[in-house]
mmCIF file of C-alpha atoms in Angstrom:
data_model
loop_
_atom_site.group_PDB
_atom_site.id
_atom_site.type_symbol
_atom_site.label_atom_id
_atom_site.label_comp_id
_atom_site.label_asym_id
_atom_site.label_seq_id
_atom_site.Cartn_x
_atom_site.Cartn_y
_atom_site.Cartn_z
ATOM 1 C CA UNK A 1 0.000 0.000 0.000
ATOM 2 C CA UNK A 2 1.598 3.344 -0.817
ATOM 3 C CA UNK A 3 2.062 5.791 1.858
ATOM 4 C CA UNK A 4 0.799 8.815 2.080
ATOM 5 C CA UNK A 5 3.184 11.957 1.437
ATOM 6 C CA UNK A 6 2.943 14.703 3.925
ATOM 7 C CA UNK A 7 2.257 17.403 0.835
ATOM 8 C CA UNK A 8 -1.018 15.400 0.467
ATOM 9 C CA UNK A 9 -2.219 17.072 3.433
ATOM 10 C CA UNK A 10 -4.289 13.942 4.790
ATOM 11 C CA UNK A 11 -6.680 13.954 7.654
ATOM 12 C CA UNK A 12 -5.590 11.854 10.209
ATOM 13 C CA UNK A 13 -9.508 10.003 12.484
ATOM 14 C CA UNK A 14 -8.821 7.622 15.076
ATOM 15 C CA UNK A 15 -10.788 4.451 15.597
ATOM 16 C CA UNK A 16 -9.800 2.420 18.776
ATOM 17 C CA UNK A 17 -6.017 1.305 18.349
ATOM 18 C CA UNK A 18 -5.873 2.014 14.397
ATOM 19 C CA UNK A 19 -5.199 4.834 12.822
ATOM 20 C CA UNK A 20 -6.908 5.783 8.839
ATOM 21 C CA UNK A 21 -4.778 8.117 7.172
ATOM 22 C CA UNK A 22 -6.828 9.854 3.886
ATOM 23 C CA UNK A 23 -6.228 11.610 0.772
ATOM 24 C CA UNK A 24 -8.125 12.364 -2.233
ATOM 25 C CA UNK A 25 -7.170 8.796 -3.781
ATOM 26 C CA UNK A 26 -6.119 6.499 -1.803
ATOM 27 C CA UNK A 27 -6.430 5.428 2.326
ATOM 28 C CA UNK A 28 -4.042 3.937 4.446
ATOM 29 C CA UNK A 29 -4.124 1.647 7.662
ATOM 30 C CA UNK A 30 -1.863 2.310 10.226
ATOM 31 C CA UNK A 31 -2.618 -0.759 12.700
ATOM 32 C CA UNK A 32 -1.232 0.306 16.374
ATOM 33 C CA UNK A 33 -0.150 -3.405 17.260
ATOM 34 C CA UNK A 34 2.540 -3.297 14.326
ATOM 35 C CA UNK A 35 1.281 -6.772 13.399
ATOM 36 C CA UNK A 36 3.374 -8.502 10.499
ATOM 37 C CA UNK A 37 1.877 -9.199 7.570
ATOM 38 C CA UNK A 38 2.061 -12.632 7.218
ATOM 39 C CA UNK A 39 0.339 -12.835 10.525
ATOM 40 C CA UNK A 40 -2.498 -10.615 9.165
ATOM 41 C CA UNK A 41 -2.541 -12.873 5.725
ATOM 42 C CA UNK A 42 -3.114 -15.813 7.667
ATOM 43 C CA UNK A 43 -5.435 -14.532 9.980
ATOM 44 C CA UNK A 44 -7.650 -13.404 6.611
ATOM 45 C CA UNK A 45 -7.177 -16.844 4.759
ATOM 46 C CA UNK A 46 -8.177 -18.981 7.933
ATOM 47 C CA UNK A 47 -11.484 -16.034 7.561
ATOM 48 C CA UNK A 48 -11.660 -16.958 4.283
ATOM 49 C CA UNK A 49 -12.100 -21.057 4.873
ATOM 50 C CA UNK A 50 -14.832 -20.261 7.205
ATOM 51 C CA UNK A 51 -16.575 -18.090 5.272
ATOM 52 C CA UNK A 52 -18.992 -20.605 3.509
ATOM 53 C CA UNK A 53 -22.492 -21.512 4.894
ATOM 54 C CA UNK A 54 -21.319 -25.465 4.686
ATOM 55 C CA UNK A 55 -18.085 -24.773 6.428
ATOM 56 C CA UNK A 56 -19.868 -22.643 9.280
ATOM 57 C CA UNK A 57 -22.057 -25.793 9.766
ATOM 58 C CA UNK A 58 -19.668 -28.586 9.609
ATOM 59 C CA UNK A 59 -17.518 -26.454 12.229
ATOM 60 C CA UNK A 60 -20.811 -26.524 14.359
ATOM 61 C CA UNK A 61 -21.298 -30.473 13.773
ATOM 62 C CA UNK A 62 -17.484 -30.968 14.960
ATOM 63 C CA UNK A 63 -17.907 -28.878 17.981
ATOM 64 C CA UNK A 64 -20.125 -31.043 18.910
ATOM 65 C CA UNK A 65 -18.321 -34.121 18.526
ATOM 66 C CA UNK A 66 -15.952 -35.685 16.098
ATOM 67 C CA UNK A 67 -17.698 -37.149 12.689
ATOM 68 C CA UNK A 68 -16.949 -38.883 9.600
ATOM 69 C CA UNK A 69 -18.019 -37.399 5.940
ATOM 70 C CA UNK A 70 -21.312 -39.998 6.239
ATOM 71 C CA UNK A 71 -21.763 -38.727 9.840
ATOM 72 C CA UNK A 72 -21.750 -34.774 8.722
ATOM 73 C CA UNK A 73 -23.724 -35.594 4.780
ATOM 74 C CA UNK A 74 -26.788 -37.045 7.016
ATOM 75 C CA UNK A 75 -26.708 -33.787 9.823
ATOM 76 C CA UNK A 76 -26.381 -31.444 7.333
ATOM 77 C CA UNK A 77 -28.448 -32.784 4.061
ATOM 78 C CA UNK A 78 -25.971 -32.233 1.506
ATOM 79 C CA UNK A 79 -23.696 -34.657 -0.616
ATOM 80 C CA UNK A 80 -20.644 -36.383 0.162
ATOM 81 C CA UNK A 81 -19.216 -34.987 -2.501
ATOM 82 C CA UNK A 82 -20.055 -31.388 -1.218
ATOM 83 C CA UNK A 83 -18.922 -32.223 2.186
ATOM 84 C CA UNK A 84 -15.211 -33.405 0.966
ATOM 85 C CA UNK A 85 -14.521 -30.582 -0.960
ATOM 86 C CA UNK A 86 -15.148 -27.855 2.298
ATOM 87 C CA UNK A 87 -13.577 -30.393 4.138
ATOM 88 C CA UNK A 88 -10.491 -30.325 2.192
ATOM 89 C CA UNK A 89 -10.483 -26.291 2.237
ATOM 90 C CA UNK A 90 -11.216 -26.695 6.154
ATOM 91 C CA UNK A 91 -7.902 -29.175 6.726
ATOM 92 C CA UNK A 92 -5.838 -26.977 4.597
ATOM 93 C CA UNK A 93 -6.707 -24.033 6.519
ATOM 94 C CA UNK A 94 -5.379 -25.838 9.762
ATOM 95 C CA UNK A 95 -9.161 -25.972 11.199
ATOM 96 C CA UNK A 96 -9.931 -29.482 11.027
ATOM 97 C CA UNK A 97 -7.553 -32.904 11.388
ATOM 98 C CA UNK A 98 -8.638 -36.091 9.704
ATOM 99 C CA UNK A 99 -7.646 -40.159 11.282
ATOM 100 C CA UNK A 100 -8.299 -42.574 9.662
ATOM 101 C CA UNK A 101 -10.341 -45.639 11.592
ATOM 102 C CA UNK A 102 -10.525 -48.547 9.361
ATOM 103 C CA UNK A 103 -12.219 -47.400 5.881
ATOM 104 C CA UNK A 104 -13.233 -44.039 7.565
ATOM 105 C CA UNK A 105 -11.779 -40.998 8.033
ATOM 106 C CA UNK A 106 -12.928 -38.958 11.555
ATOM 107 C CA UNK A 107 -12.592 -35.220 11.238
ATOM 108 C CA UNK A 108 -11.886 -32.949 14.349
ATOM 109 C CA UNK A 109 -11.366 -29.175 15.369
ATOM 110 C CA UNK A 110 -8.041 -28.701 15.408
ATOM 111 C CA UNK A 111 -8.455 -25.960 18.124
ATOM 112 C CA UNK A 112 -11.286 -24.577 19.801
ATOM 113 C CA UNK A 113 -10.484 -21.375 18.835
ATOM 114 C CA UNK A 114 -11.957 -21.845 15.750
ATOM 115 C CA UNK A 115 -15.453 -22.898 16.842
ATOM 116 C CA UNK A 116 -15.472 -19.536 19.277
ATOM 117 C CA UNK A 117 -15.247 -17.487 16.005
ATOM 118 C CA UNK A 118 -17.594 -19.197 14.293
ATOM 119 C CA UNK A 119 -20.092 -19.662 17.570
ATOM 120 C CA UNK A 120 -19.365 -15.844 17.731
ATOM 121 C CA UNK A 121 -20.553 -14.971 14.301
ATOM 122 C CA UNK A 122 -23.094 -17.106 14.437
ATOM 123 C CA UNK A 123 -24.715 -15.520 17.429
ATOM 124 C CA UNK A 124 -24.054 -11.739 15.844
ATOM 125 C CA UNK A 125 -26.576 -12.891 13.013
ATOM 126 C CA UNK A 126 -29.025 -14.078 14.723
ATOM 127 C CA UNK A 127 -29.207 -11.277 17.135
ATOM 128 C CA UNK A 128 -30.367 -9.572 14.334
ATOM 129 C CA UNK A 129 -29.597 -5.716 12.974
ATOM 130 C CA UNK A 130 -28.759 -2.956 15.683
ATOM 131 C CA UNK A 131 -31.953 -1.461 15.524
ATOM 132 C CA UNK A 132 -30.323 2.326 16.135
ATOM 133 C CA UNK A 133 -27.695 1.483 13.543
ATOM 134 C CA UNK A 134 -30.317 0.755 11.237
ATOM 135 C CA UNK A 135 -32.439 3.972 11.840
ATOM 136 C CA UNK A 136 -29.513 6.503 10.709
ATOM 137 C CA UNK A 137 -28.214 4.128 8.145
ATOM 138 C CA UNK A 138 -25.123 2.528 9.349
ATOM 139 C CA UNK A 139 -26.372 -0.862 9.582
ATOM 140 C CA UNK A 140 -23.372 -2.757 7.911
ATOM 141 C CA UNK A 141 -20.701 -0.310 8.405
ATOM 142 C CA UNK A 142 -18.083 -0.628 11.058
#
């Protein structure tokens, strides 16, 4: 991301620990807790694997216990097919494990961390909208 020369005359708004720098055409992030950017990358692509309906779900089902592909196609109603391919995106990500029992593999969370975001997010959308964010338009902005 460029930076933002001190001739552009930016305005400078702070928002908890991070700082927005803007100009004219372009804005810049400043985050406070100097975080490196592989961390951040990694942090977005593990938000990335979780951020299909199917993945949210089967992250629910393993919270609940550990499961094999037949186990999670009956709880959730969609193919076997379907459920190997998220479950392949999920155990590349790092969020699930696979052992194999016999002819079966079992999938687990990896860490519980994982199901706390996704219990999290869960719960935020079925709370519903912010009713005052909603009545002078922010609903959806942070």
């Amino acid at each position: 991301m460029p930076v933002v020369s001190a001739d552009a005359a930016p305005a400078r708004l702070r928002h908890g620990a991070d700082e927005q720098v803007h100009s004219p055409d372009r804005v810049q992030v400043r985050l406070a807790s100097a975080r490196p950017a592989a961390t951040l990358a990694a942090a977005g692509d593990l938000l990335r694997a979780l951020a299909a309906p199917v993945r949210i779900a089967i992250v629910l089902e393993l919270r609940a216990a550990d499961r094999c592909v037949h186990e999670l196609v009956a709880a959730l109603g969609v193919t076997q097919p379907l459920i190997s391919q998220h479950l392949r995106v999920l155990k590349a990500a790092g969020v699930v494990s696979g052992e194999r029992h016999g002819r079966e593999v079992v999938y687990r969370l990896v860490d519980e961390h994982l199901a706390h975001i996704v219990v999290d997010a869960v719960t935020h959308a079925e709370e519903g909208p912010d009713p005052e964010r909603a009545a002078d338009g922010r609903e959806g902005q942070s």
